[in-house]
Each structure stands twice: as C-alpha cells, then as structure tokens.
Short mmCIF file of C-alpha atoms and ligand atoms in Angstrom, two decimals:
data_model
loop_
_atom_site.label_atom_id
_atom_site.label_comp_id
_atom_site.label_asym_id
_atom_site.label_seq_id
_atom_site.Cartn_x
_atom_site.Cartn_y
_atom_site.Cartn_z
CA UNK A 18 -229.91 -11.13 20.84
CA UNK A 19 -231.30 -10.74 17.28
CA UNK A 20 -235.06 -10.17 17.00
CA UNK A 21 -235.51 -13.92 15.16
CA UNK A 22 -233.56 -15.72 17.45
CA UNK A 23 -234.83 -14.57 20.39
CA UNK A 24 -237.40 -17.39 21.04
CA UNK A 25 -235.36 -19.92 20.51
CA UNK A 26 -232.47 -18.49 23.02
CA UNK A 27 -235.14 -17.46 25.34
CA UNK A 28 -236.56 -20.91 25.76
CA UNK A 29 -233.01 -22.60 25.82
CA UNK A 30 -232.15 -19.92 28.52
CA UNK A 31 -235.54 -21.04 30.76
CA UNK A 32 -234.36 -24.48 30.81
CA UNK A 33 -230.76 -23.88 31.61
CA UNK A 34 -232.30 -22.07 34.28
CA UNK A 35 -235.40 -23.84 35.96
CA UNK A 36 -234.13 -27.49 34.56
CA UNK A 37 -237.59 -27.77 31.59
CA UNK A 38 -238.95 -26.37 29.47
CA UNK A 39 -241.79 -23.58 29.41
CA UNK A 40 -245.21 -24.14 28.33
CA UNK A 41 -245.03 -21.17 26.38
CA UNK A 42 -243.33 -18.13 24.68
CA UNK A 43 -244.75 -14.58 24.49
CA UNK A 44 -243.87 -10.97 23.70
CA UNK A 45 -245.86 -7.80 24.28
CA UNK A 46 -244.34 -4.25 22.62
CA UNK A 47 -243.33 -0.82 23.46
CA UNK A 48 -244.72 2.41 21.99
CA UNK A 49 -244.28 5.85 20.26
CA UNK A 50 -246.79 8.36 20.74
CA UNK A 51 -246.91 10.50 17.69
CA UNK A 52 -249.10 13.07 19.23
CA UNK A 53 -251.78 13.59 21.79
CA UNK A 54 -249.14 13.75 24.69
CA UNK A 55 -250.36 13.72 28.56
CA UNK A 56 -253.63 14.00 27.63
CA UNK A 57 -254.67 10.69 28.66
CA UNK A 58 -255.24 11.26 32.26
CA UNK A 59 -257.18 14.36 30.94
CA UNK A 60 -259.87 12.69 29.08
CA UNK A 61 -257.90 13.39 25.39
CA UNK A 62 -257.03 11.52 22.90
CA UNK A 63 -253.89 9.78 21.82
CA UNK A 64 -252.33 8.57 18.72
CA UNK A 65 -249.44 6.23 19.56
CA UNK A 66 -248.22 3.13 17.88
CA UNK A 67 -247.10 -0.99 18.93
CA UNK A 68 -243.75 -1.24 17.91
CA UNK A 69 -241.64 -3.81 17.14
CA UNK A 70 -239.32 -4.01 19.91
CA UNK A 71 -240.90 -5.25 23.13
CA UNK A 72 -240.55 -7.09 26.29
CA UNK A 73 -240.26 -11.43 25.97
CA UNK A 74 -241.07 -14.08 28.34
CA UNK A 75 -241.19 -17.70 28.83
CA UNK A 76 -243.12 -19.48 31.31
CA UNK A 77 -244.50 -22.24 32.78
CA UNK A 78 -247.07 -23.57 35.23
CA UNK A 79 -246.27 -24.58 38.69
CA UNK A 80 -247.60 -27.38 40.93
CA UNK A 81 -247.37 -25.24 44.18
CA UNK A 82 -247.81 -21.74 45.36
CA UNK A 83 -244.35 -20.47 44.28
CA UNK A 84 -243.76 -17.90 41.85
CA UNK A 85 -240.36 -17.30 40.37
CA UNK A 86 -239.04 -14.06 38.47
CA UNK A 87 -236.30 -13.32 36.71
CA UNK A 88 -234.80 -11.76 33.77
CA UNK A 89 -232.28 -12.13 31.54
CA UNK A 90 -231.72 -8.35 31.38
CA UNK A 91 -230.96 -8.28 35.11
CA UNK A 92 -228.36 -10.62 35.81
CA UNK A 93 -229.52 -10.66 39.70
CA UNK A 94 -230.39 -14.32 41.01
CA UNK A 95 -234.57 -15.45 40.64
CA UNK A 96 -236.52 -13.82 43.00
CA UNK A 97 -238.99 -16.01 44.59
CA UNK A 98 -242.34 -15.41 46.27
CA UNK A 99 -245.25 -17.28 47.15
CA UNK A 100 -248.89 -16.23 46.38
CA UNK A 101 -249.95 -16.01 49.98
CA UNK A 102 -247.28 -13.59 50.57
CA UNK A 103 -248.50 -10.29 52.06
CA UNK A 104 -246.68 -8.18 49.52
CA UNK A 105 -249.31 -9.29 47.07
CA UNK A 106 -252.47 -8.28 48.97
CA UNK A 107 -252.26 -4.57 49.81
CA UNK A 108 -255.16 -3.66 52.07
CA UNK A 109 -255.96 -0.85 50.58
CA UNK A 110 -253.21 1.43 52.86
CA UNK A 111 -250.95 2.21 50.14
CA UNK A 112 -248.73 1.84 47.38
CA UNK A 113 -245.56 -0.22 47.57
CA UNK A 114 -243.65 2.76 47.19
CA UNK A 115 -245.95 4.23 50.27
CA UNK A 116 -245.66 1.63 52.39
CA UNK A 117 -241.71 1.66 51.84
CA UNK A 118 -241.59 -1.57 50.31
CA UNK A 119 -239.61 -2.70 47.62
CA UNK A 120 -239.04 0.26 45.63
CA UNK A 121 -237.26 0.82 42.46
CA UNK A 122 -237.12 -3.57 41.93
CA UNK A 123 -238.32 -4.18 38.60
CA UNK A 124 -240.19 -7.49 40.26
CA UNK A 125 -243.16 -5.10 41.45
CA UNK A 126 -244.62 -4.67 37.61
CA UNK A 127 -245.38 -8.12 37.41
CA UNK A 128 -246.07 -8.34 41.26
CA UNK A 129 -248.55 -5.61 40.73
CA UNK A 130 -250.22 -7.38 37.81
CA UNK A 131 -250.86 -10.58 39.81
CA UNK A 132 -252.56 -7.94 42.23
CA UNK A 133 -254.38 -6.40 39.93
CA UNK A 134 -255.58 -9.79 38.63
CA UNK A 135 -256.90 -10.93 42.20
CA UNK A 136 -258.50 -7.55 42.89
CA UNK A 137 -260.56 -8.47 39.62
CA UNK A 138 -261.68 -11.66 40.76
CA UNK A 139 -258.70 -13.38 38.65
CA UNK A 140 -257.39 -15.60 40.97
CA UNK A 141 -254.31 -17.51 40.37
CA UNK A 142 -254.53 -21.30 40.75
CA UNK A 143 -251.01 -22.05 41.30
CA UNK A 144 -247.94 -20.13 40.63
CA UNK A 145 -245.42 -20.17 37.77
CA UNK A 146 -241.95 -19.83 36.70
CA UNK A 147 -241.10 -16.52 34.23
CA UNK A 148 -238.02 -15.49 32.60
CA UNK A 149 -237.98 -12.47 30.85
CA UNK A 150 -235.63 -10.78 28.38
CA UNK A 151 -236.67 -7.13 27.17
CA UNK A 152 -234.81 -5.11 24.04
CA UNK A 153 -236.47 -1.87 24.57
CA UNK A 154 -233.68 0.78 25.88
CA UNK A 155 -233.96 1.18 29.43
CA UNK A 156 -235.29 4.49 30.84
CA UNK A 157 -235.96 5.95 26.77
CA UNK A 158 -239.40 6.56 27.30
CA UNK A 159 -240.62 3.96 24.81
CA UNK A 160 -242.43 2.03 27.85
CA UNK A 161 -240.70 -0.70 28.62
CA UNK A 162 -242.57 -0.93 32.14
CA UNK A 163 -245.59 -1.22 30.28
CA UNK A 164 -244.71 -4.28 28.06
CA UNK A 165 -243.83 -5.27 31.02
CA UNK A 166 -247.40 -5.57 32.49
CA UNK A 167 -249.28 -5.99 29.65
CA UNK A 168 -247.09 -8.73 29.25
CA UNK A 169 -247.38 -10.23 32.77
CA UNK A 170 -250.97 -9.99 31.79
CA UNK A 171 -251.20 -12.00 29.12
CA UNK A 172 -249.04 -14.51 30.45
CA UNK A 173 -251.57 -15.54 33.38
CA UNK A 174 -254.26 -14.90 30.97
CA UNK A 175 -252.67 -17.68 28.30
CA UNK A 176 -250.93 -20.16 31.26
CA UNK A 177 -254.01 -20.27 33.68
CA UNK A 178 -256.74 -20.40 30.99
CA UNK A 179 -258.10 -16.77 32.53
CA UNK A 180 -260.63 -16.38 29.09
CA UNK A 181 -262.98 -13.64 30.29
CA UNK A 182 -260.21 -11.56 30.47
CA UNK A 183 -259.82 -9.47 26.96
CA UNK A 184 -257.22 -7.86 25.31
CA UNK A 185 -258.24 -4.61 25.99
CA UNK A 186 -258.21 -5.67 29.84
CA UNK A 187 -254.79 -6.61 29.71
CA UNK A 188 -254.37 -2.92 29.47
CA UNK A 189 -256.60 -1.83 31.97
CA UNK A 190 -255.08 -4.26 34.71
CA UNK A 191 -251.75 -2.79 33.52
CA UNK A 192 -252.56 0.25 34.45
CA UNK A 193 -254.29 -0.24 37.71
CA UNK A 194 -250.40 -2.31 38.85
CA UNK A 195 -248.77 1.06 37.91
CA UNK A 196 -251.19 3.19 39.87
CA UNK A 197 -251.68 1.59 42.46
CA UNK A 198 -249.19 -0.75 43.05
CA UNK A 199 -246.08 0.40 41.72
CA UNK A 200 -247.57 4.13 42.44
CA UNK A 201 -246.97 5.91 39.39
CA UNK A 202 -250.45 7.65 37.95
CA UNK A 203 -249.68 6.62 34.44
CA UNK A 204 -252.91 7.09 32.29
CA UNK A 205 -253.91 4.11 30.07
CA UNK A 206 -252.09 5.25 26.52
CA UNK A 207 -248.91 3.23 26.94
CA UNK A 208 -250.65 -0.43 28.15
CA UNK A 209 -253.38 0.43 24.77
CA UNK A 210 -251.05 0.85 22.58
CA UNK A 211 -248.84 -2.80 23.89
CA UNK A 212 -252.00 -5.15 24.38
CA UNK A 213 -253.58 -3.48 21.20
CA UNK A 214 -251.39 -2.60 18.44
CA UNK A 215 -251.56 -3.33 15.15
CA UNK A 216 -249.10 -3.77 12.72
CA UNK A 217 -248.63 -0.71 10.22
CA UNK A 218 -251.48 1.12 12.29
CA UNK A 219 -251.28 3.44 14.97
CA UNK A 220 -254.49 3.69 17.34
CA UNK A 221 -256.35 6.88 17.46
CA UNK A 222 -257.79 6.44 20.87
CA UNK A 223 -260.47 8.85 23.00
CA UNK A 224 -259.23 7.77 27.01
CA UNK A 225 -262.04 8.73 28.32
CA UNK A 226 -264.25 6.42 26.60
CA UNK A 227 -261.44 3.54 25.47
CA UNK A 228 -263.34 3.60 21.93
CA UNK A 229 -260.39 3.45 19.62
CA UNK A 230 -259.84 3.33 15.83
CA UNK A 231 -257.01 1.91 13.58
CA UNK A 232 -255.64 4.54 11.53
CA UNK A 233 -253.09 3.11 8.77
CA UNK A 234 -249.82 4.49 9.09
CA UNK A 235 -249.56 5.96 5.06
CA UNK A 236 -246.79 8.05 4.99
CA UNK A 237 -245.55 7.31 1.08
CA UNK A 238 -241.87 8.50 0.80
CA UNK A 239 -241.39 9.24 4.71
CA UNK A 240 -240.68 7.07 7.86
CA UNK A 241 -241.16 7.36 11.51
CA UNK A 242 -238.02 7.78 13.08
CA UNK A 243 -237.19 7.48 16.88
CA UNK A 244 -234.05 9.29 18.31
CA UNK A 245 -232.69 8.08 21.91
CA UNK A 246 -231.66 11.17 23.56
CA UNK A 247 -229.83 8.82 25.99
CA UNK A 248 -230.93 11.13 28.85
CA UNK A 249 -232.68 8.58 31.19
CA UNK A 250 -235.77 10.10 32.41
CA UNK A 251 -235.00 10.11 36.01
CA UNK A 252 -237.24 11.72 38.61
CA UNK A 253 -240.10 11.92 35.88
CA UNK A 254 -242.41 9.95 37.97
CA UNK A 255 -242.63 12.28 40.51
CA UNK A 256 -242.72 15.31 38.09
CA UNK A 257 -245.22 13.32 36.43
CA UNK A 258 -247.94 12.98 39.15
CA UNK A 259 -247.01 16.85 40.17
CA UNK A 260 -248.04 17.75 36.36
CA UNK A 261 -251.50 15.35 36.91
CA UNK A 262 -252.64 17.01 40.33
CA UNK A 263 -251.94 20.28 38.38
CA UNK A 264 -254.24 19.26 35.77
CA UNK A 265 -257.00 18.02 38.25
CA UNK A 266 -256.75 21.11 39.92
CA UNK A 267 -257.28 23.23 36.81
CA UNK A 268 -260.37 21.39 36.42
CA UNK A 269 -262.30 21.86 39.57
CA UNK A 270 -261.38 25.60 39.55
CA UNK A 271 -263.04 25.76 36.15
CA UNK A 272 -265.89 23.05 37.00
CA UNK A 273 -266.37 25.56 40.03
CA UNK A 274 -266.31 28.57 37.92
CA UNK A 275 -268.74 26.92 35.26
CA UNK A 276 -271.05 26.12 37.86
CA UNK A 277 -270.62 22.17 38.21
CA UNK A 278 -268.45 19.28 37.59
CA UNK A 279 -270.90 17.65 34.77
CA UNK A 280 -270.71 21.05 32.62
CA UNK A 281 -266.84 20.15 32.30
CA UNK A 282 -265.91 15.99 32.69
CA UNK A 283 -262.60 16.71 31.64
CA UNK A 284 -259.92 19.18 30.21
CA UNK A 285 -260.35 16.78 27.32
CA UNK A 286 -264.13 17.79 26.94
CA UNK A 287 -263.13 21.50 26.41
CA UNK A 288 -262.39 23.07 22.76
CA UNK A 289 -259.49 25.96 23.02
CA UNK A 290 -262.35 28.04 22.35
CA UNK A 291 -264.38 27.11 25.43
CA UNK A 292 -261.32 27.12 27.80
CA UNK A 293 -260.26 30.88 26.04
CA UNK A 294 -263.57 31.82 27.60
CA UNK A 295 -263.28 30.46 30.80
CA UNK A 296 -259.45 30.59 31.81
CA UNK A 297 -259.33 33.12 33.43
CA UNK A 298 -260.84 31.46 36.13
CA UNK A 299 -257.79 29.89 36.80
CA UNK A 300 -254.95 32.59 38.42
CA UNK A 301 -252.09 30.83 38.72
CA UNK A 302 -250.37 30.97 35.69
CA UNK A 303 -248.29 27.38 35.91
CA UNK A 304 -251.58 25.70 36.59
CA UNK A 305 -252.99 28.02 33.37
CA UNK A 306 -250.44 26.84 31.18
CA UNK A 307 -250.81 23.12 32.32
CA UNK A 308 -253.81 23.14 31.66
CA UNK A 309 -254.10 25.11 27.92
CA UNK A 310 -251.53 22.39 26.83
CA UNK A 311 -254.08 19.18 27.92
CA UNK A 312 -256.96 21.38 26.07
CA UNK A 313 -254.97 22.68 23.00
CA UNK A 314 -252.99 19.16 22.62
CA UNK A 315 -256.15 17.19 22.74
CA UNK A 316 -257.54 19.30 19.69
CA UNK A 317 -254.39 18.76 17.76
CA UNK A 318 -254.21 15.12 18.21
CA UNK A 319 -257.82 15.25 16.56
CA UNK A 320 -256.93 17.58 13.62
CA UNK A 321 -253.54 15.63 13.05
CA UNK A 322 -255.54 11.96 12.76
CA UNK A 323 -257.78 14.12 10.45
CA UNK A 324 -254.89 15.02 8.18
CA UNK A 325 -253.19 12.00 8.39
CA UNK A 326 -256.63 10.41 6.51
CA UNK A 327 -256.21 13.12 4.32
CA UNK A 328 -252.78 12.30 2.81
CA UNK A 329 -252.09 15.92 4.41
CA UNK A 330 -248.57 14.67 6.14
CA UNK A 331 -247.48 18.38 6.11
CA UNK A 332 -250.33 19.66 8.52
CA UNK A 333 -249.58 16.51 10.57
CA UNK A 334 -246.02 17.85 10.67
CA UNK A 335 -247.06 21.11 11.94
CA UNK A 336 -248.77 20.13 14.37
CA UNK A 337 -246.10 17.68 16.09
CA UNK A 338 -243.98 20.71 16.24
CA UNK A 339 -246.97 22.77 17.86
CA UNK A 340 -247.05 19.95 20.18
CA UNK A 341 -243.34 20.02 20.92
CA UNK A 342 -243.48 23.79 21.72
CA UNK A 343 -246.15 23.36 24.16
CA UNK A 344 -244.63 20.12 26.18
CA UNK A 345 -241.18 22.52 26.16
CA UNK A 346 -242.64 25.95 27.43
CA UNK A 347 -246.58 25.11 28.64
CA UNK A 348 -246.37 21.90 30.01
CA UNK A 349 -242.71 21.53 30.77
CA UNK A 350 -241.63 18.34 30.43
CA UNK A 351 -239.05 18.39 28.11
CA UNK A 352 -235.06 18.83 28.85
CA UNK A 353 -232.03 21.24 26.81
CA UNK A 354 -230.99 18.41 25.35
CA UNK A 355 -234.08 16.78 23.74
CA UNK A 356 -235.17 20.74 22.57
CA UNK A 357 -231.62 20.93 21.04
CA UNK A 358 -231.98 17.30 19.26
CA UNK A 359 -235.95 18.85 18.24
CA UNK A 360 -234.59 22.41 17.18
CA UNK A 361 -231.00 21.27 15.32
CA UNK A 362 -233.54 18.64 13.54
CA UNK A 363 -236.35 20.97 12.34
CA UNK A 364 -233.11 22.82 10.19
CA UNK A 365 -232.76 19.56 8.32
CA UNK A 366 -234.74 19.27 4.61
CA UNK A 367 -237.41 17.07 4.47
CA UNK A 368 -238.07 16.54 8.31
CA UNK A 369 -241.52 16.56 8.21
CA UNK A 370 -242.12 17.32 12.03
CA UNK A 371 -240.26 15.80 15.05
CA UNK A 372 -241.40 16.17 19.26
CA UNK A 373 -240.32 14.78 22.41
CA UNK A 374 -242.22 11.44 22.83
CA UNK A 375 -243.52 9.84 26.39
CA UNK A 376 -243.67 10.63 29.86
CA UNK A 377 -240.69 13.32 28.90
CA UNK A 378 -237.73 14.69 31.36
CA UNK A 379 -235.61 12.87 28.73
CA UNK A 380 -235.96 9.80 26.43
CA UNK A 381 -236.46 10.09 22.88
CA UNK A 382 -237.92 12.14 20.03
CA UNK A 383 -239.95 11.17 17.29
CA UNK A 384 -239.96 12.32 13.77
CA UNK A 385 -241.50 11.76 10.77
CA UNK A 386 -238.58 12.12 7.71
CA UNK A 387 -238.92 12.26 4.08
CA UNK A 388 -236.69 8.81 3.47
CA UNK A 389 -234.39 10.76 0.89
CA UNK A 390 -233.45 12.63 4.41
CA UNK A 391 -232.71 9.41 6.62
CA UNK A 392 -228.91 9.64 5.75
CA UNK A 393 -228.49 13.14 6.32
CA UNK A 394 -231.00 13.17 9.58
CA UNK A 395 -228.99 10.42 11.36
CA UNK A 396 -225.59 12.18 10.01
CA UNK A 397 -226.28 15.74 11.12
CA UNK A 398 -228.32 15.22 14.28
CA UNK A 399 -225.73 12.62 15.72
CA UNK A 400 -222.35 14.77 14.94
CA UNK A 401 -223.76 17.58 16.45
CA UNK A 402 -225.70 16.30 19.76
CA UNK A 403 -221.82 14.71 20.39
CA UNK A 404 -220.05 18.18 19.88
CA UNK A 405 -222.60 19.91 22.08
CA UNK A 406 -223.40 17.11 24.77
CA UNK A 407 -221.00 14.00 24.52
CA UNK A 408 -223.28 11.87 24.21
CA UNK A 409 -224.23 9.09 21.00
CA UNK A 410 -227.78 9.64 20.12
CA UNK A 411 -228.70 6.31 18.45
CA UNK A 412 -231.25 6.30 15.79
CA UNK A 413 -234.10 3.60 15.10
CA UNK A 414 -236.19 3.73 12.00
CA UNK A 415 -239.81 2.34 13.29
CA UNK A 416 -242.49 0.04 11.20
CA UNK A 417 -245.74 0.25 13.47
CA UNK A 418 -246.18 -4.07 15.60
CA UNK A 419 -248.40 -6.11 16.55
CA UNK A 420 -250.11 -6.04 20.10
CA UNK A 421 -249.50 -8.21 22.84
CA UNK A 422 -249.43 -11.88 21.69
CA UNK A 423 -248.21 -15.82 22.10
CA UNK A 424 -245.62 -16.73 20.19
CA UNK A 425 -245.77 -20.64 20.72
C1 LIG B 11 -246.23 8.31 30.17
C2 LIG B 11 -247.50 7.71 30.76
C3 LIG B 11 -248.66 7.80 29.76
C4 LIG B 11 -248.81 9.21 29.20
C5 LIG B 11 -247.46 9.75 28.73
C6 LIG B 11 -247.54 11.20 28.33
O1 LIG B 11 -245.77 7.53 29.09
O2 LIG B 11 -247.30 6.37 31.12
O3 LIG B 11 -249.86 7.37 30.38
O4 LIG B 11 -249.40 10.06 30.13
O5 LIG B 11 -246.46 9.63 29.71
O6 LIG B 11 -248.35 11.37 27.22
#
C-alpha cells in the first residue's frame, strides 16, 4: 500500500472485515539507532530515531468481552479471545514462551500489552475489534514488534478513554509485554523511540533515568541511510538474553570487587577509565569483552550527541564505526554478511560512518552519506553484496517521524 493511502484502505479493509466501521485510525513507528547500541539494559544511553514507516491499526469498541485480532500482513483468519481468558492473566509462573504457550504467534504483542495494562491497574472495560497492517520489513531489526506494542498501547489508551496513562508509559508497558510476556528482555530503547519520536529529531536518551532530550537531526549535505541486509535475525532473542546475563554478571563481579553494588549501579555508570582500573576483576575474557563494549559504547553515544551539536558530523562518523568494530569483535552480535555490507561501504567516498543497527544477528545497517554519494552507495554496495551473497540488499533513505499517534 502507499504510505498516503493507507488510512483510507485500512479503514475500508476493517469494514469489509468486521461489517462497520472503526472508531478510529492510528499508527505508531519503527526505529534506527544511530549509536548507543545494547546499552540500554546497561544503564547507557541511546540515540535512536521514530521513523516514518511503522505499524497501522484500526479499531473499534466492543459491547462484550470479545477481543478480535488480525492483520492484514498475516493473511491467517481473526483470532478471537475473550478478556477473562486465562492466557491474559499469567500468575506470575512464567512467560508465554515458559509456560509453552503460544509461541512465535504474532497475537501475543498485543496480548501482552492488554496484560501489561491490567497489571497497571488499566483495566479494560470491554473488548475491541483491531486490524492491523504493518510496512516495516519483517525480521530487519527496525522493530516492528515494538510498534507493535506501543501501538496496542495507544490504541486502549485512545478507545477506552485510559488518560492517566502518558506517552512515555506507552513505552514502558511495551516493554514490560516483551519481558515478561512475550519473554524477550528487550531494554526500553526501541518502545522510546516509537511512543516518543519526533519528527527530524532523534532522542538522546539516559535508560537508566528515562530523562531524554531532542537532538535535531542537522546533517547539511548528508542523509541517514538504512541498508536491509535481508538476513532475518533469527535466534537473536535467545543470543540476546545470553549477551544481558553476561552483562549482569560482569557487574556483580565488579560491584563485588569494588566493595558494593551502590559504588557501581550500572556498566552505564562506569567511564572506560574507571572500568580500565577495575577489569581485571573480571577473568573470563567473553564476559570482559561484553562488558568493555556496554562501558566504552555508552561513552561514545555521549561524545557522538556532543559532536552532532557541534556540526562535527566527522567525529560522529568515527565513532559509529568504533561502535561497529566493537558489536563485530567485543560484543558479537553482528554476522559476515552485515561486516561485509559495513567494510565494502566504509571504501565508498563520502560515507560518513555506517554500523550494524538493532538487536543484531542480521537486519540492517545504518549510515550516514554525503548525498552527492547516495547514487554511488546504493550502486556499489548492492552489485557487490549480490556477487558475494545472492542476495538484493534494498536501500531506504530515512527522514527522522513522529511518535506514536491518532490519525482520525
Ligand atoms: C533490541 C532491543 C533493544 C536494544 C537493542 C540493542 O532492539 O529491543 O532494547 O537492546 O536491541 O541496542
């Protein structure tokens, strides 16, 4: 669907589907991290961006206890549930994918957020029909799952009248589905950036605290450009939560070795200087090297916000491609093919700096190119990512969105 129709087609599809119309449209967008990458369950900071593409729904109010899902992504019949159903009141035994239920159906985000609502006290009413249609690329990394629930969110928010709940905790309740529900330990930077993006900013945020800043996106002659590995990042979830119990366990060994948990919150509270002094604490070297990239990617995310204020778009390159380097060989998360699409891009003039973006184990990069370069970026990068893996990178040239919102 194209982006300006989509409304319209949306609301036409709702009614072709559940016979009237909805009360009301919505749309809540993916991200790009441009540095500060898994540092958010570390106490860090982040610097992603809303963008444009997104997750849609329409929806409307029920008489009754039903609730209705589907999605015009998923051509798979409405899935139907009722509020009193057990699968939305975990007792506290488990995740879905714990207790065995449900896994891998993309019904559990919103599920999960109609959980996390009641857990806060946000208690639904009656239920609702939803249809949703999402144009972020599946499995790219550009959090799709987290439109998703910020989405959901905002939706019971907007239907049910639910006004103590704020933007920001649209994003909080987001995250507490994934963890809990759904099972995945995300941290909060990809529900931020969805419920509170602004357009042409991206959000310089400290996740320990949630104080944030808008930092306009100036980047004169150059644009932010996303490339789509195609490599679906499979398996990351797992990887994922092994790389977060690495972290916490880097941190008690040095909270133990500095002589108390409150002398060190967080990797994020450490300067590479501090954690030079104390690392070798820490023996094994995996859990070493997990942990110097939260530290040493926390600091650059600060220095790189600073330079960005500064007009300094060179320093802000470097550092992306410091923070590549450590997600490939510290942290690990990255895959041959994005570090050839990373490596094979560096070579090209006026690529300013360019990193594996997200979760990682796939997905895309992002770069920031001079726009004279656009051409020969796309050009180059694409001819040669076919010859050496078969596969058609695909190329999207970003302008920073808007957060979460209602579109009628
Ligand atoms: C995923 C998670 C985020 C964040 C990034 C890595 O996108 O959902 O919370 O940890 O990975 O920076």
């Amino acid at each position: 669907m194209e982006r300006k129709d989509i409304p319209e087609e949306l609301k036409q599809k709702f009614i072709d589907l559940y016979g009237c119309a909805p009360d009301g449209l919505f749309f809540a967008p993916g991200r790009v991290n441009l540095i500060g990458e898994h540092t958010d369950y570390n106490g860090g900071h982040v610097f992603p961006c809303a963008l444009t593409i997104g997750t849609y729904a329409a929806a409307k109010k029920r008489d009754d206890r039903k609730v209705r899902f589907a999605s015009v992504n998923i051509r798979s019949s409405v899935t139907e549930i009722s509020l009193d159903d057990g699968e939305l009141h975990l007792d506290g035994s488990g995740s879905l994918k714990e207790l065995g239920l449900g896994a891998n159906d993309w019904t559990n985000y919103p599920k999960g957020v109609i959980w996390a609502f009641a857990e806060a006290g946000e208690l639904l009413p009656s239920g609702f029909d939803i249809l949703y249609f999402g144009n972020i690329p599946a499995g790219s990394g550009l959090s799709s799952s987290a439109s998703l629930e910020v989405l959901t969110g905002l939706v019971l928010r907007e239907l049910f009248a639910l006004n103590d709940v704020k933007q920001q905790d649209l994003a909080v309740l987001g995250q507490r589905a994934e963890n809990v529900y759904v099972g995945m330990n995300c941290g909060i930077m990809d529900q931020f950036a969805s419920a509170m993006g602004r357009e042409e900013h991206a959000i310089f945020l400290d996740t320990n605290t949630l104080e944030f800043a808008y930092a306009p996106l100036v980047l004169s002659d150059a644009k932010i450009v996303i490339t789509n590995s195609k490599v679906k990042h499979q398996l990351a979830s797992s990887a994922y939560n092994t790389r977060r119990s690495e972290c916490e366990k880097a941190l008690w060994i040095l909270q133990k070795a500095a002589g108390g948990a409150e002398k060190i919150p967080s990797l994020g509270s450490l300067t590479p200087h501090e954690f030079e002094e104390i690392r070798g604490a820490i023996e094994d070297p995996v859990v070493k090297r997990r942990a110097m990239h939260a530290v040493c990617e926390n600091a650059r995310t600060i220095q790189a916000v600073e330079s960005l204020k500064a007009g300094d778009l060179r320093t802000f390159g470097e550092l992306m491609n410091a923070s590549h380097d450590s997600l490939q060989y510290d942290y690990e998360v990255s895959c041959p093919e994005i570090d050839y699409l990373v490596a094979e891009g560096r070579r090209i003039d006026g690529v300013i700096g360019t990193r594996i973006t997200g979760g990682g184990f796939g997905g895309c990069t992002v770069s920031i190119v001079k726009t004279d370069a656009l051409e020969t970026f796309q050009q180059v990068l694409s001819s040669k990512y076919m010859e050496k893996y078969g596969l058609a990178a695909e190329f999207y040239v970003v302008e920073a969105g808007a957060g979460a919102h209602r579109l009628s």
